[in-house]
mmCIF file of C-alpha atoms in Angstrom:
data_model
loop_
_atom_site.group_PDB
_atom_site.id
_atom_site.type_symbol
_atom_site.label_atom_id
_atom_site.label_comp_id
_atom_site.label_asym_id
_atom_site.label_seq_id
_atom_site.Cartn_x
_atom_site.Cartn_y
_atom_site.Cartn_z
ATOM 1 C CA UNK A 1 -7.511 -4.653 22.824
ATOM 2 C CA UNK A 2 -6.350 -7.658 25.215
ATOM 3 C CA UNK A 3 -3.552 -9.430 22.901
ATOM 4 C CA UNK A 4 -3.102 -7.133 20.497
ATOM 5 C CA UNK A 5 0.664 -6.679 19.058
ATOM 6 C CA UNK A 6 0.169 -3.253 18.158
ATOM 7 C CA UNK A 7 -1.753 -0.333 16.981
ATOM 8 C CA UNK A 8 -1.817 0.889 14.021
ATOM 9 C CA UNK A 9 -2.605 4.478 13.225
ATOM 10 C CA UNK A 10 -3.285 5.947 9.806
ATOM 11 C CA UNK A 11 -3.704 9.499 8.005
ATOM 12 C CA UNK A 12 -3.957 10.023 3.920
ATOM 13 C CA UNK A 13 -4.438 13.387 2.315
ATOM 14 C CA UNK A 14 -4.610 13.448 -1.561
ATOM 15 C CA UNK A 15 -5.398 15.589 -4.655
ATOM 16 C CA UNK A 16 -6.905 14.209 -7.316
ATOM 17 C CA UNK A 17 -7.652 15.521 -10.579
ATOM 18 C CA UNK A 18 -9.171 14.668 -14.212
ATOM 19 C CA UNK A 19 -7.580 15.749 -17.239
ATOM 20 C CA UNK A 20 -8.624 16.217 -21.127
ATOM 21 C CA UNK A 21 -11.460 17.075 -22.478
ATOM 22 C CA UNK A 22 -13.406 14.103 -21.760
ATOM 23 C CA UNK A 23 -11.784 13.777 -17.967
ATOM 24 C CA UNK A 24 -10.416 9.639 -18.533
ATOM 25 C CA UNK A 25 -7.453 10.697 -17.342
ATOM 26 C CA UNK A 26 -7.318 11.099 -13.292
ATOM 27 C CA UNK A 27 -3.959 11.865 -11.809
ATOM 28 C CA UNK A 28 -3.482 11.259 -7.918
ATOM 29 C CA UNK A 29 -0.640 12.850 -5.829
ATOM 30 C CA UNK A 30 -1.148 11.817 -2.295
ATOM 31 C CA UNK A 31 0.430 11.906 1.323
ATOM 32 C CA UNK A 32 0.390 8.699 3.810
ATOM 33 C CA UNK A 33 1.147 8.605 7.485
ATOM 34 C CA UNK A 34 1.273 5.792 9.407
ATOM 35 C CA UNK A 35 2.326 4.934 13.328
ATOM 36 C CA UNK A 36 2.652 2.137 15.117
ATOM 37 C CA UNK A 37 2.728 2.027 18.694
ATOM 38 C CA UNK A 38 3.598 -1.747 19.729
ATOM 39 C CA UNK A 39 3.041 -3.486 23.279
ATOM 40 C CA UNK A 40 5.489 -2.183 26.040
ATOM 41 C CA UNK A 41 7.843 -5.301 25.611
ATOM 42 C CA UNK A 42 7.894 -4.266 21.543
ATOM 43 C CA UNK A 43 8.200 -0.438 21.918
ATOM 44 C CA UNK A 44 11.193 -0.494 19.779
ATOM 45 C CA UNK A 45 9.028 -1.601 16.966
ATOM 46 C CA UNK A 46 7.626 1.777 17.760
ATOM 47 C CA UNK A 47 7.901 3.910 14.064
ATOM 48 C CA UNK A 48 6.411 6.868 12.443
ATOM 49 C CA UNK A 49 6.470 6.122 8.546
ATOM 50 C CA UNK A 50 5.465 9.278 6.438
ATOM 51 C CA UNK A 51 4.748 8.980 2.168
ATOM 52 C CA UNK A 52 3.740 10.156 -0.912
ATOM 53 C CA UNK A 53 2.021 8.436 -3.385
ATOM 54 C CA UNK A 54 1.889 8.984 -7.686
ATOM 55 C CA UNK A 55 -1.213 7.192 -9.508
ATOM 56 C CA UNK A 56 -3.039 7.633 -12.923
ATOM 57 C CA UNK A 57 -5.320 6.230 -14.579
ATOM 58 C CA UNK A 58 -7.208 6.191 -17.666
ATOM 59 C CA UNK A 59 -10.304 5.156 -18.745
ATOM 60 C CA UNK A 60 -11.529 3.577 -21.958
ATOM 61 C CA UNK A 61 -14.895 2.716 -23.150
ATOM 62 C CA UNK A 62 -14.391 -0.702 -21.442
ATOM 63 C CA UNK A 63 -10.919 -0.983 -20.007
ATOM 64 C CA UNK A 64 -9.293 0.849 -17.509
ATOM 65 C CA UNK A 65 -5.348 0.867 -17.371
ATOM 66 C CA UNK A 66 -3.500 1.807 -13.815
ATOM 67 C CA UNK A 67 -0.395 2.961 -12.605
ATOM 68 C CA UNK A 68 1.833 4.493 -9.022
ATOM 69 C CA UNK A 69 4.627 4.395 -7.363
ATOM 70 C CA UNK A 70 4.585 5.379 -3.793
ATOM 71 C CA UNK A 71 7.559 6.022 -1.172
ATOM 72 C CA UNK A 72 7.530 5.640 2.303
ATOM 73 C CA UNK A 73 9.975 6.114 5.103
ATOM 74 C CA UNK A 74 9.700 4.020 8.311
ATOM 75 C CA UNK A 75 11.266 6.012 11.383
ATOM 76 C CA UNK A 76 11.073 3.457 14.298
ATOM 77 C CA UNK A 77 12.389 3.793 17.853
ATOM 78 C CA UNK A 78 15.063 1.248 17.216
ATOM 79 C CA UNK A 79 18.012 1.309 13.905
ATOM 80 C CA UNK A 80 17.267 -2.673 13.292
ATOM 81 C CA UNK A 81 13.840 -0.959 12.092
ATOM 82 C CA UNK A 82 14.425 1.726 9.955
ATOM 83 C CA UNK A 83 13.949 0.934 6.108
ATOM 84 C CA UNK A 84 12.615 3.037 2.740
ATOM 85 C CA UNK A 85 10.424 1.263 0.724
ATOM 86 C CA UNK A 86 9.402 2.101 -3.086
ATOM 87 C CA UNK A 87 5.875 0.317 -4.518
ATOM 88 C CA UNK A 88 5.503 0.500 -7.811
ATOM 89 C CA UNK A 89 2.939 -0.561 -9.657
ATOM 90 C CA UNK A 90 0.751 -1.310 -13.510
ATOM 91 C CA UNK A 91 -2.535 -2.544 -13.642
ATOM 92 C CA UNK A 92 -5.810 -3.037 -15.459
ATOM 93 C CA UNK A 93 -10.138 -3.059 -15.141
ATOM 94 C CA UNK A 94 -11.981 -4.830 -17.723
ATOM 95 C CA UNK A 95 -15.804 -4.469 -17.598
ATOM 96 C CA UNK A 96 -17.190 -7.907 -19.159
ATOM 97 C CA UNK A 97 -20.763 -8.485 -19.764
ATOM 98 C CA UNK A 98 -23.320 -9.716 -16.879
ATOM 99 C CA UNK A 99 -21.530 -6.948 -14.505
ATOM 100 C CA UNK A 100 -18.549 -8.604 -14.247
ATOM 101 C CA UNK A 101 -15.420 -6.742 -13.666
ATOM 102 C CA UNK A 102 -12.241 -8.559 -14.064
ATOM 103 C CA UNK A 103 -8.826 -6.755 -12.315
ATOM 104 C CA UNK A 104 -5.459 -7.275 -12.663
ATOM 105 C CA UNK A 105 -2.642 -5.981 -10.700
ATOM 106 C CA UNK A 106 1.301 -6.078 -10.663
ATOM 107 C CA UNK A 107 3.539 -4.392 -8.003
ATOM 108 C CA UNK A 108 7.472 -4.477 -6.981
ATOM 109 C CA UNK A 109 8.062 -3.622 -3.744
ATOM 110 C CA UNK A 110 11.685 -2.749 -2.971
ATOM 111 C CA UNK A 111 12.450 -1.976 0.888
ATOM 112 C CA UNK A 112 16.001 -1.032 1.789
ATOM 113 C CA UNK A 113 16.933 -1.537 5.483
ATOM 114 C CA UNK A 114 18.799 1.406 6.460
ATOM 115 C CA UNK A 115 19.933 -0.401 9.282
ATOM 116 C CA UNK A 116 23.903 1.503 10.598
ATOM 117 C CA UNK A 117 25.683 -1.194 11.750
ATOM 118 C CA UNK A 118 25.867 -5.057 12.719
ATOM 119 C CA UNK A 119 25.244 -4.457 16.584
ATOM 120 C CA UNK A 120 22.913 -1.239 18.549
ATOM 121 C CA UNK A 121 24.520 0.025 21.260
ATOM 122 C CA UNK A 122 23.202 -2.081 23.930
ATOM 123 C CA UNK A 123 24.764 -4.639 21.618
ATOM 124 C CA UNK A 124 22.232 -6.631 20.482
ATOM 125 C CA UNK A 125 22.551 -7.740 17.045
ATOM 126 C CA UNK A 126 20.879 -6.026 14.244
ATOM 127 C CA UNK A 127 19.243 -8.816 12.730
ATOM 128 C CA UNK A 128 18.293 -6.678 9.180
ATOM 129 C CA UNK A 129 21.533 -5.197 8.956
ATOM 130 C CA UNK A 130 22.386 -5.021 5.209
ATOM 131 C CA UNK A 131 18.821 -6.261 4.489
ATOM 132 C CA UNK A 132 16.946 -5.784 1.194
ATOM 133 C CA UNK A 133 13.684 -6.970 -0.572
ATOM 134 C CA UNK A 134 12.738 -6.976 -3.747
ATOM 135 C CA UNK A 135 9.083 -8.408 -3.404
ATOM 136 C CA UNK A 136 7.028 -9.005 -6.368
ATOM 137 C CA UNK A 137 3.400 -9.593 -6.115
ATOM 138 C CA UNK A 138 0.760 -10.555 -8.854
ATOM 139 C CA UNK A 139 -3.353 -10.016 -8.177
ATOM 140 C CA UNK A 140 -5.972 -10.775 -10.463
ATOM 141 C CA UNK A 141 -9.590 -10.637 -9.586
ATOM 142 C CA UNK A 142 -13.303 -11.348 -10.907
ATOM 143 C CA UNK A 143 -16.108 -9.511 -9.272
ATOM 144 C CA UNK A 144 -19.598 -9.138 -9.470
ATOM 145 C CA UNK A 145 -22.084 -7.099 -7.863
ATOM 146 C CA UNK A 146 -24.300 -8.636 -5.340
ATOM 147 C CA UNK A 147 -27.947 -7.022 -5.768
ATOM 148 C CA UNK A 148 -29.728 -6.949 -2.387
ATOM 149 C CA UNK A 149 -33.820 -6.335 -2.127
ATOM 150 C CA UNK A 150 -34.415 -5.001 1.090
ATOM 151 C CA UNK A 151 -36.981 -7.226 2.969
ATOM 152 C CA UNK A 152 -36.424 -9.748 0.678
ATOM 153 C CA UNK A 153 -37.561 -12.552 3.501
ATOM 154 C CA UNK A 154 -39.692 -10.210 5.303
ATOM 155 C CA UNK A 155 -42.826 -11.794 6.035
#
């Protein structure tokens, strides 16, 4: 639409499957695909950023423990973009009383710029030349389920 920096386009394909006799354990092998097609005067932003994804998870009476690690590759029109990123990640679901459902997540993200040199060819610089993250990120939720009557304040 009018103003928008880019597009973002994505596919997922996965397998999943439950183990043991009483199935609480799900494994999760998965593919991603992702591209981005920026606005003309971003095209070298432009990338194509295939994946594969690793989860399980298993489920006790009233906790649920989680864990992935995922891999992508970003392919983008210009070097100062290219990078490989690894998530991994640990988490849990509690189920409390009243409904409630109480979630907690870590992940470490490491992306490694695989940027080639300190200039392009056109030479402009290459501003995440020798550039690497290590991100860590902490979630933890409450939810509840919201109920809703139909025609509740039908008259």
């Amino acid at each position: 639409g009018p103003g928008a920096f880019y597009q973002e386009n994505a596919f997922e394909a996965a397998l999943r499957r439950r183990f043991l006799r009483d199935k609480r354990l799900r494994l999760q092998l998965g593919f991603t695909a992702e591209w981005n097609d920026f606005v003309p005067e971003f095209d070298d932003r432009d990338s194509f950023n295939p994946g594969t994804e690793l989860a399980a998870r298993y489920d006790f009476d009233f906790v649920s423990l989680r864990a992935g690690v995922e891999y992508e590759y970003r392919d983008a029109e210009r070097d100062n973009y290219q990078r490989d990123k690894l998530d991994v990640g640990a988490g849990f679901d509690a189920r409390l009383p009243w409904e409630l459902l109480l979630r907690f997540t870590y992940e470490r993200s490491f992306r490694d710029y695989t940027v080639c040199c300190e200039r392009d060819p056109d030479n402009r610089r290459n501003s995440n030349f020798g550039r690497n993250d290590d991100i860590q990120q902490y979630q933890v939720a409450l939810m509840t389920p919201v109920h809703v009557v139909p025609d509740l304040f039908a008259r």
